[in-house]
Tab-separated table of N, CA and C in Angstrom:
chain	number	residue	atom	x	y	z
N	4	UNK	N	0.845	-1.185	0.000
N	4	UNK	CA	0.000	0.000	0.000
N	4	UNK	C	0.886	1.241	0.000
N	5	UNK	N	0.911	1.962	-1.428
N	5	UNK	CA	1.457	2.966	-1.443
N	5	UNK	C	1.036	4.410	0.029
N	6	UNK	N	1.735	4.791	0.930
N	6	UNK	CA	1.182	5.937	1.690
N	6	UNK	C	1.961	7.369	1.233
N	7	UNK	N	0.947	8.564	1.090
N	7	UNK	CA	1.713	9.711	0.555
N	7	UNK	C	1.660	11.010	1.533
N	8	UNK	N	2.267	11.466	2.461
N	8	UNK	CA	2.323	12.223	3.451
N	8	UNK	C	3.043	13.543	3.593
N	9	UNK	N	2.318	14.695	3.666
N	9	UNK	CA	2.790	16.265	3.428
N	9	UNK	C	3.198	16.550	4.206
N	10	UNK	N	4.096	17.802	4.606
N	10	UNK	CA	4.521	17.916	6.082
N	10	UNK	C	5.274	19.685	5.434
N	11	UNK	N	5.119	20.601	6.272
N	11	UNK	CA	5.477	21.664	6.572
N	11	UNK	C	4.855	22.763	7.012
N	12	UNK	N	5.191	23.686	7.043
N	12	UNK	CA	4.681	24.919	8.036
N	12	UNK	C	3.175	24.984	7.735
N	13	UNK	N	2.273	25.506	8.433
N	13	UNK	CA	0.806	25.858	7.923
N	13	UNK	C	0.486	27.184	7.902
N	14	UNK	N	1.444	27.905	8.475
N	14	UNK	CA	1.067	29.604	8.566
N	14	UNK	C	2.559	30.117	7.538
N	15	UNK	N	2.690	30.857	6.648
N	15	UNK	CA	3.802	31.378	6.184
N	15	UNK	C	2.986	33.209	5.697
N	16	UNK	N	4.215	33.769	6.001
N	16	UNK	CA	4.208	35.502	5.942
N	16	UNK	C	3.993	35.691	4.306
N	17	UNK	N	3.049	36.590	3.826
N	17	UNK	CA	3.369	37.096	2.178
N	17	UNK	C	5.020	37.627	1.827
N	18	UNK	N	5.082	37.362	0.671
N	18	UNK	CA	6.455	37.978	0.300
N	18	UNK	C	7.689	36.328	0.857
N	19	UNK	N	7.091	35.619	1.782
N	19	UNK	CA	7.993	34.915	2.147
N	19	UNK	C	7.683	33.723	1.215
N	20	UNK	N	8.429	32.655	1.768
N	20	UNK	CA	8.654	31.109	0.776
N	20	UNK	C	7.794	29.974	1.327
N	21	UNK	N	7.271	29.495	0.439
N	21	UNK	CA	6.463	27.840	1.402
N	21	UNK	C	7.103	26.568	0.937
N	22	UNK	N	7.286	26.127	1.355
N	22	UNK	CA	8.100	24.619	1.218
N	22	UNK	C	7.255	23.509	2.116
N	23	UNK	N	7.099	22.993	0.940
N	23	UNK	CA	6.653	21.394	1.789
N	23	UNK	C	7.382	20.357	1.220
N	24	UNK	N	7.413	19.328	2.082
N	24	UNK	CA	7.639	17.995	1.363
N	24	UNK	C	6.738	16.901	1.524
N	25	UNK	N	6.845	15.720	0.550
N	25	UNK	CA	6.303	14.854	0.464
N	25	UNK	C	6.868	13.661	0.488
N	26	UNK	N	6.823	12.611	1.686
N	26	UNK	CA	7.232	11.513	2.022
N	26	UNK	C	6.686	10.286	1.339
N	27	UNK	N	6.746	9.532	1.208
N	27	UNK	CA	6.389	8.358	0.185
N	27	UNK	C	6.754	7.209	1.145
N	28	UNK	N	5.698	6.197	1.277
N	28	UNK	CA	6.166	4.988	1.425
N	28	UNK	C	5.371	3.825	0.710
N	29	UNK	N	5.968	2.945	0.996
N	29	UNK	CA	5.062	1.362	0.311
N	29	UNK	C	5.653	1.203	-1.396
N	30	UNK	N	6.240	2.211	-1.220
N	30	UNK	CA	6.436	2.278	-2.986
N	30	UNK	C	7.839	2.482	-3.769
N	31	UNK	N	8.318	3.390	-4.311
N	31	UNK	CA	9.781	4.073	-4.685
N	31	UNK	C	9.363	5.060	-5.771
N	32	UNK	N	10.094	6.676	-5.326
N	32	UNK	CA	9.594	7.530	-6.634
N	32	UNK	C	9.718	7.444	-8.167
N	33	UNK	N	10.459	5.807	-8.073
N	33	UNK	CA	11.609	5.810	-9.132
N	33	UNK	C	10.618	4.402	-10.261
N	34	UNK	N	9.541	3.852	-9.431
N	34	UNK	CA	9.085	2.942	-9.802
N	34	UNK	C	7.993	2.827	-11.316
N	35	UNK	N	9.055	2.767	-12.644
N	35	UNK	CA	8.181	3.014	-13.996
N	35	UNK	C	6.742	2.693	-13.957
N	36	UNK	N	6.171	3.830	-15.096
N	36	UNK	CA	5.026	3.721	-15.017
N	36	UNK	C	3.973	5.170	-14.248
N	37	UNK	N	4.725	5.683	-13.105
N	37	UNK	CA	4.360	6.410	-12.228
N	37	UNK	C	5.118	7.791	-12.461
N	38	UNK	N	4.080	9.157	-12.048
N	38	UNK	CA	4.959	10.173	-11.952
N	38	UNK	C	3.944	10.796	-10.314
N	39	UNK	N	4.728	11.598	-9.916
N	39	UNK	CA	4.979	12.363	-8.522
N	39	UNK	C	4.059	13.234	-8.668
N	40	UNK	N	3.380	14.221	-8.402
N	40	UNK	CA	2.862	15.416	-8.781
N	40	UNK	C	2.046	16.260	-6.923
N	41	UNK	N	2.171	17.454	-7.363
N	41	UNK	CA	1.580	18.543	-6.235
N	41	UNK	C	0.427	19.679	-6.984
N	42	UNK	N	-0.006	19.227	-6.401
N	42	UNK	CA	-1.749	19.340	-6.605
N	42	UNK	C	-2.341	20.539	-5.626
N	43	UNK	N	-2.800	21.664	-5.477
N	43	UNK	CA	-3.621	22.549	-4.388
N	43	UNK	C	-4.752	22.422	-5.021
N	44	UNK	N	-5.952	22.897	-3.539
N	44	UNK	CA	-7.105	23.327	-3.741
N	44	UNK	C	-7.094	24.788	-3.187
N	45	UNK	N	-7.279	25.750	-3.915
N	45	UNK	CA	-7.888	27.076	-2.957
N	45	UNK	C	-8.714	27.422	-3.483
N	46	UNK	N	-9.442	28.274	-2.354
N	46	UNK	CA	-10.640	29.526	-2.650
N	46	UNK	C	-10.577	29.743	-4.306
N	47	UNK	N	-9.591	30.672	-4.300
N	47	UNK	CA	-9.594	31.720	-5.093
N	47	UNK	C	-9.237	30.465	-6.318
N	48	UNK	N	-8.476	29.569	-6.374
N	48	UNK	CA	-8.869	28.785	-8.246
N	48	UNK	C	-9.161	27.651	-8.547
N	49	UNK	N	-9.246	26.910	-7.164
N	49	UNK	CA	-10.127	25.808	-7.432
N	49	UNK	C	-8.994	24.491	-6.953
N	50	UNK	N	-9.102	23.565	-7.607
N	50	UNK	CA	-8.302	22.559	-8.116
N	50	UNK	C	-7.184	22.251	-8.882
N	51	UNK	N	-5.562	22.774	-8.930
N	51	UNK	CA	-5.058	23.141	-9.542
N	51	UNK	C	-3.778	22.130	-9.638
N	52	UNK	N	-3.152	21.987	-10.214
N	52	UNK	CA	-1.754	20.837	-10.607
N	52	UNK	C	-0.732	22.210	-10.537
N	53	UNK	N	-0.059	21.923	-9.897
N	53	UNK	CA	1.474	22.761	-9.483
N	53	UNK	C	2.596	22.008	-10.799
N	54	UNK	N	2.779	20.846	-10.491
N	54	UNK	CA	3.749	20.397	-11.363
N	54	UNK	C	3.856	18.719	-10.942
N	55	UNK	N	5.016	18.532	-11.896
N	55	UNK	CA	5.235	16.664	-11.828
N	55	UNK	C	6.342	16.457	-12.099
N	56	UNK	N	6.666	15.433	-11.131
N	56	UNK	CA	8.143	14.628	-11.443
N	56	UNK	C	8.331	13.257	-11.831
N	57	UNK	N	8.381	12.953	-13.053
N	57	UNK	CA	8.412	11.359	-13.529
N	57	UNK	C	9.539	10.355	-12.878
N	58	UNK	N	9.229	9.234	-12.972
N	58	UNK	CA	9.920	8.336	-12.612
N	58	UNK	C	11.523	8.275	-12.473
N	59	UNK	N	12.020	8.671	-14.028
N	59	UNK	CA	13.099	9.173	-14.198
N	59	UNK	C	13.443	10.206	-14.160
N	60	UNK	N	13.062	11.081	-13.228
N	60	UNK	CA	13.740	12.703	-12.762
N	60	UNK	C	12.756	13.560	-13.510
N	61	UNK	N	12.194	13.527	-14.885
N	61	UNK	CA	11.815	14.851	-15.677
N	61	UNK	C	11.119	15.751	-14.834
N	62	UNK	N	10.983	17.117	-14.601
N	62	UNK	CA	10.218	17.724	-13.870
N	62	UNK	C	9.577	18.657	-14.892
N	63	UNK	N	8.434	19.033	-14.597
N	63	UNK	CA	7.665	19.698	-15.066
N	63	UNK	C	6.681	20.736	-14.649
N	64	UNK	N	6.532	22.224	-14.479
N	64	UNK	CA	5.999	23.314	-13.349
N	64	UNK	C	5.077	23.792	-14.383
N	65	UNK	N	3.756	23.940	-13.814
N	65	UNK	CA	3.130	24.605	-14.619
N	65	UNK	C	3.192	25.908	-14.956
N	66	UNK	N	3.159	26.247	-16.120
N	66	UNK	CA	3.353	27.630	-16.737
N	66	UNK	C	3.542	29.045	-15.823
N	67	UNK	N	1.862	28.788	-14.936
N	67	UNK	CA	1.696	29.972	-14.404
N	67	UNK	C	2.669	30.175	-12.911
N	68	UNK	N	2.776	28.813	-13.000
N	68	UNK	CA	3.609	28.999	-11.300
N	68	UNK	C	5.445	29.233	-11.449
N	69	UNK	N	5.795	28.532	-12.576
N	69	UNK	CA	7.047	28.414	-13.076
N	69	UNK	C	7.927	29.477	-12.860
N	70	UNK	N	7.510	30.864	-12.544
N	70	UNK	CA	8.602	31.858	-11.971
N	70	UNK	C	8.649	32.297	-10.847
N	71	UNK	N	8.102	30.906	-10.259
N	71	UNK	CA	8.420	31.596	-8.310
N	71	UNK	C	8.146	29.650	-7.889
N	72	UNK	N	8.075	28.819	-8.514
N	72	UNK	CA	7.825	27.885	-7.914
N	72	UNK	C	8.806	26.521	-8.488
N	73	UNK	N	9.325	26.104	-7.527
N	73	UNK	CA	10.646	24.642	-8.240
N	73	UNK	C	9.580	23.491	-7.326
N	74	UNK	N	10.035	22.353	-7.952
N	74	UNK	CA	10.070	21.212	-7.486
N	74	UNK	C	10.773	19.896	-7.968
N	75	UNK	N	11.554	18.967	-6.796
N	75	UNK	CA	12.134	18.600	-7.012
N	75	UNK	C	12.033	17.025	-5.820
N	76	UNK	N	13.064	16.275	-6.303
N	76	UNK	CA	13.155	15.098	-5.446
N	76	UNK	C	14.101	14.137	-4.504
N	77	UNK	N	14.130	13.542	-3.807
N	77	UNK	CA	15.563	13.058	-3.011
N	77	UNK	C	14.890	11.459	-3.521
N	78	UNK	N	15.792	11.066	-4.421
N	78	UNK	CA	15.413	9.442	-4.221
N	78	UNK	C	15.630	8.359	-3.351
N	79	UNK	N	16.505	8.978	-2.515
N	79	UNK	CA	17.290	8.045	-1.688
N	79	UNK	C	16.820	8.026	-0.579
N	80	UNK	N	15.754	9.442	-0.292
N	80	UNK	CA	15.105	9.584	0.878
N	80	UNK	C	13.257	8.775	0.368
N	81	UNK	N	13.165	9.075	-0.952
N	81	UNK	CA	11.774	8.721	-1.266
N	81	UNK	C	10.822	9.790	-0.702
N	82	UNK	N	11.514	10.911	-1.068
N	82	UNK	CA	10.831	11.939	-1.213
N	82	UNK	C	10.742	13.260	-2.184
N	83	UNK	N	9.868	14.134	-2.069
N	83	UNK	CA	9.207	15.303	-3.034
N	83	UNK	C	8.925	16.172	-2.017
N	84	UNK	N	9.807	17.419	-2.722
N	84	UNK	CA	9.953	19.217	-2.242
N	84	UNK	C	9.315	19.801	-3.414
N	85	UNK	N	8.343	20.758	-2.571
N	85	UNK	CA	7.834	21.783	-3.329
N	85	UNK	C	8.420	23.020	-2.581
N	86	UNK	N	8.456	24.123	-3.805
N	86	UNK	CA	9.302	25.580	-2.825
N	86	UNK	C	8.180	26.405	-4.009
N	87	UNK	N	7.408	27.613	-3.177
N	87	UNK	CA	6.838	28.625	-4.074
N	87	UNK	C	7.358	29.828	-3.469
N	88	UNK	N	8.033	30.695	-3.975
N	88	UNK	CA	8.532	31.824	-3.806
N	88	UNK	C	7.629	33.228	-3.671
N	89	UNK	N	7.613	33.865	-3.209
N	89	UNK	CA	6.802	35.226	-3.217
N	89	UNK	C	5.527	34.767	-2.810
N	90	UNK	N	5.134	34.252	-2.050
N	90	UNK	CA	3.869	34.011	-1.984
N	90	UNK	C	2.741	34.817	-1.678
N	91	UNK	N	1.853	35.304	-2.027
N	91	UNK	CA	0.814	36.233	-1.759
N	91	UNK	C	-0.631	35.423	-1.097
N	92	UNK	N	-1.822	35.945	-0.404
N	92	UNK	CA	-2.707	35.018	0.106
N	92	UNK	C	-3.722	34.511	-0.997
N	93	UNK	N	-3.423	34.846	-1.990
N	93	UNK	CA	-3.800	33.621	-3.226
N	93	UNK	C	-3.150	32.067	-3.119
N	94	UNK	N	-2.067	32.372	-2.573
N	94	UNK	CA	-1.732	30.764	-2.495
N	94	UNK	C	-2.198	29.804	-1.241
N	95	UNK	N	-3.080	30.521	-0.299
N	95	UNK	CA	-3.686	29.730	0.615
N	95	UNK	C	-4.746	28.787	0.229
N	96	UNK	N	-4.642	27.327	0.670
N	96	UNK	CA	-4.731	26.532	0.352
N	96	UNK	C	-5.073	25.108	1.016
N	97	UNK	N	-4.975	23.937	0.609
N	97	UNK	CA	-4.915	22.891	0.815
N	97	UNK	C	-3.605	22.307	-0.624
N	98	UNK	N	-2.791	21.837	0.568
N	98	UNK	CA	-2.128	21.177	-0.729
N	98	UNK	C	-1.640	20.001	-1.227
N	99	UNK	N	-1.525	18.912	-1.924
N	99	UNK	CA	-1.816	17.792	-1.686
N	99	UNK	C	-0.542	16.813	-2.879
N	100	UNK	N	0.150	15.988	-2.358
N	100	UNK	CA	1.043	15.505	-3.162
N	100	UNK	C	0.209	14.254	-3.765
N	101	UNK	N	0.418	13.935	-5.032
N	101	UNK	CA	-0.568	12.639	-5.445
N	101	UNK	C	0.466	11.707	-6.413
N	102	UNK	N	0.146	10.309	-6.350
N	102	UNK	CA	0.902	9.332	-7.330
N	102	UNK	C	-0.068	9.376	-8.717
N	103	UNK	N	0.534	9.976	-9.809
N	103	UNK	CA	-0.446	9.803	-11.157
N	103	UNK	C	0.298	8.247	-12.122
N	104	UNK	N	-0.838	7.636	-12.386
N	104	UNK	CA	-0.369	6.300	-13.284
N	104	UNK	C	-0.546	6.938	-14.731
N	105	UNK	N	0.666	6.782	-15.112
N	105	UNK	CA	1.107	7.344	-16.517
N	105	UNK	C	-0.029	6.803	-17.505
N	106	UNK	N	-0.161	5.149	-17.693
N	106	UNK	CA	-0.855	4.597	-18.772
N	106	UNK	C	-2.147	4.715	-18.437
N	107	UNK	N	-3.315	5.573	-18.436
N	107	UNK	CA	-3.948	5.752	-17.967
N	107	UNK	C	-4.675	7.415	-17.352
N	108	UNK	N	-3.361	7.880	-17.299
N	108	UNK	CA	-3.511	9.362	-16.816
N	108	UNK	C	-4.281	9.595	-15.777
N	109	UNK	N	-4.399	8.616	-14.442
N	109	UNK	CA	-5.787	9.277	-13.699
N	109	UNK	C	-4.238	9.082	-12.100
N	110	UNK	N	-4.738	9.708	-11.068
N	110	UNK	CA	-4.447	9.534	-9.826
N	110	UNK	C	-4.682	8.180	-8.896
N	111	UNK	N	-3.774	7.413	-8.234
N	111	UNK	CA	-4.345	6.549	-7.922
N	111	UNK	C	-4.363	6.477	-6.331
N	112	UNK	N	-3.428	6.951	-5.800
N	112	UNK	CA	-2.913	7.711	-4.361
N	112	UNK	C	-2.568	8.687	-4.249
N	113	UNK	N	-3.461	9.404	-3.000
N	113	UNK	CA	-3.030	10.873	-2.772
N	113	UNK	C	-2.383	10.623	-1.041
N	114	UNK	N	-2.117	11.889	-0.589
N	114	UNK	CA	-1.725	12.433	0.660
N	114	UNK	C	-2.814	12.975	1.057
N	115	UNK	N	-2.862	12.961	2.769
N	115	UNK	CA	-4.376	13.654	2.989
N	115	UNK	C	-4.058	15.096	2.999
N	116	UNK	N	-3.182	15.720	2.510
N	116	UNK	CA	-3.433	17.375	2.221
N	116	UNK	C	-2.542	18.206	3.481
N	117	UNK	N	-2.271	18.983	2.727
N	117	UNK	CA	-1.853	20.193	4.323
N	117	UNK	C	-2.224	21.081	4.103
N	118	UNK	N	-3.010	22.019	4.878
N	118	UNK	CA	-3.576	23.225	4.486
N	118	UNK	C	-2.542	24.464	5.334
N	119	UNK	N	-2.309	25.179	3.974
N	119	UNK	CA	-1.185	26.336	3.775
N	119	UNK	C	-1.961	27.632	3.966
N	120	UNK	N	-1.977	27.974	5.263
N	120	UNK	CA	-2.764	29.718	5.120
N	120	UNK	C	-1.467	31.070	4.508
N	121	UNK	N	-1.741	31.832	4.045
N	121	UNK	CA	-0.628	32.975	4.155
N	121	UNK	C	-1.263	34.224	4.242
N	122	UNK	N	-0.327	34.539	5.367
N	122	UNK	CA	-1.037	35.571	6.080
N	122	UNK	C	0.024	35.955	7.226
N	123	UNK	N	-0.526	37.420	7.243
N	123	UNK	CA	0.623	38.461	7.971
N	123	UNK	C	-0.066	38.049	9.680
């Protein structure tokens, strides 16, 4: 049983940085077939895909987040860092690391979420 588990601050200042990571067990980030991905829900846009990291390293940030936001992976730890830079209280949230099955394209394990307020 794959388990996928978020972990970092829940209050962060505007203008400052949010970083979470995502722990992995039952599984390996490295295991073909599978890619990594960080997922939010907020208010203000809904349901949104941050970015993805495939099996073999490729990373991928979505467009809009791509100039304030990296993500990346430790394989050895079997884990996934997200970092969003500048953050404003648009990025408050719920945020959620998920396993996507490539052949197929759907989610098959998530993390139960960490909810990210930002705010002074």
């Amino acid at each position: 049983q794959v388990q996928l588990q978020e972990s970092g601050p829940g209050l962060v200042k505007p203008s400052q940085t949010l970083s979470l990571t995502c722990t992995v067990s039952g599984g390996s980030t490295t295991t073909p077939g599978y890619a990594w991905n960080w997922i939010r829900q907020s208010p203000a846009k809904g349901l949104e895909r941050m970015g993805v990291i495939g099996y073999a390293g490729s990373i991928s940030v979505s467009p809009s987040l791509k100039s304030r936001t990296s993500i990346w992976g430790d394989t050895s730890k079997n884990e996934l860092f997200l970092q969003v830079n500048s953050v404003t209280p648009e990025d408050t949230g719920v945020y959620y690391c998920a396993r996507q099955v490539l052949d197929g394209a759907h989610y098959d394990y998530w993390g139960q979420g960490t909810q990210v307020t930002v705010s002074s």
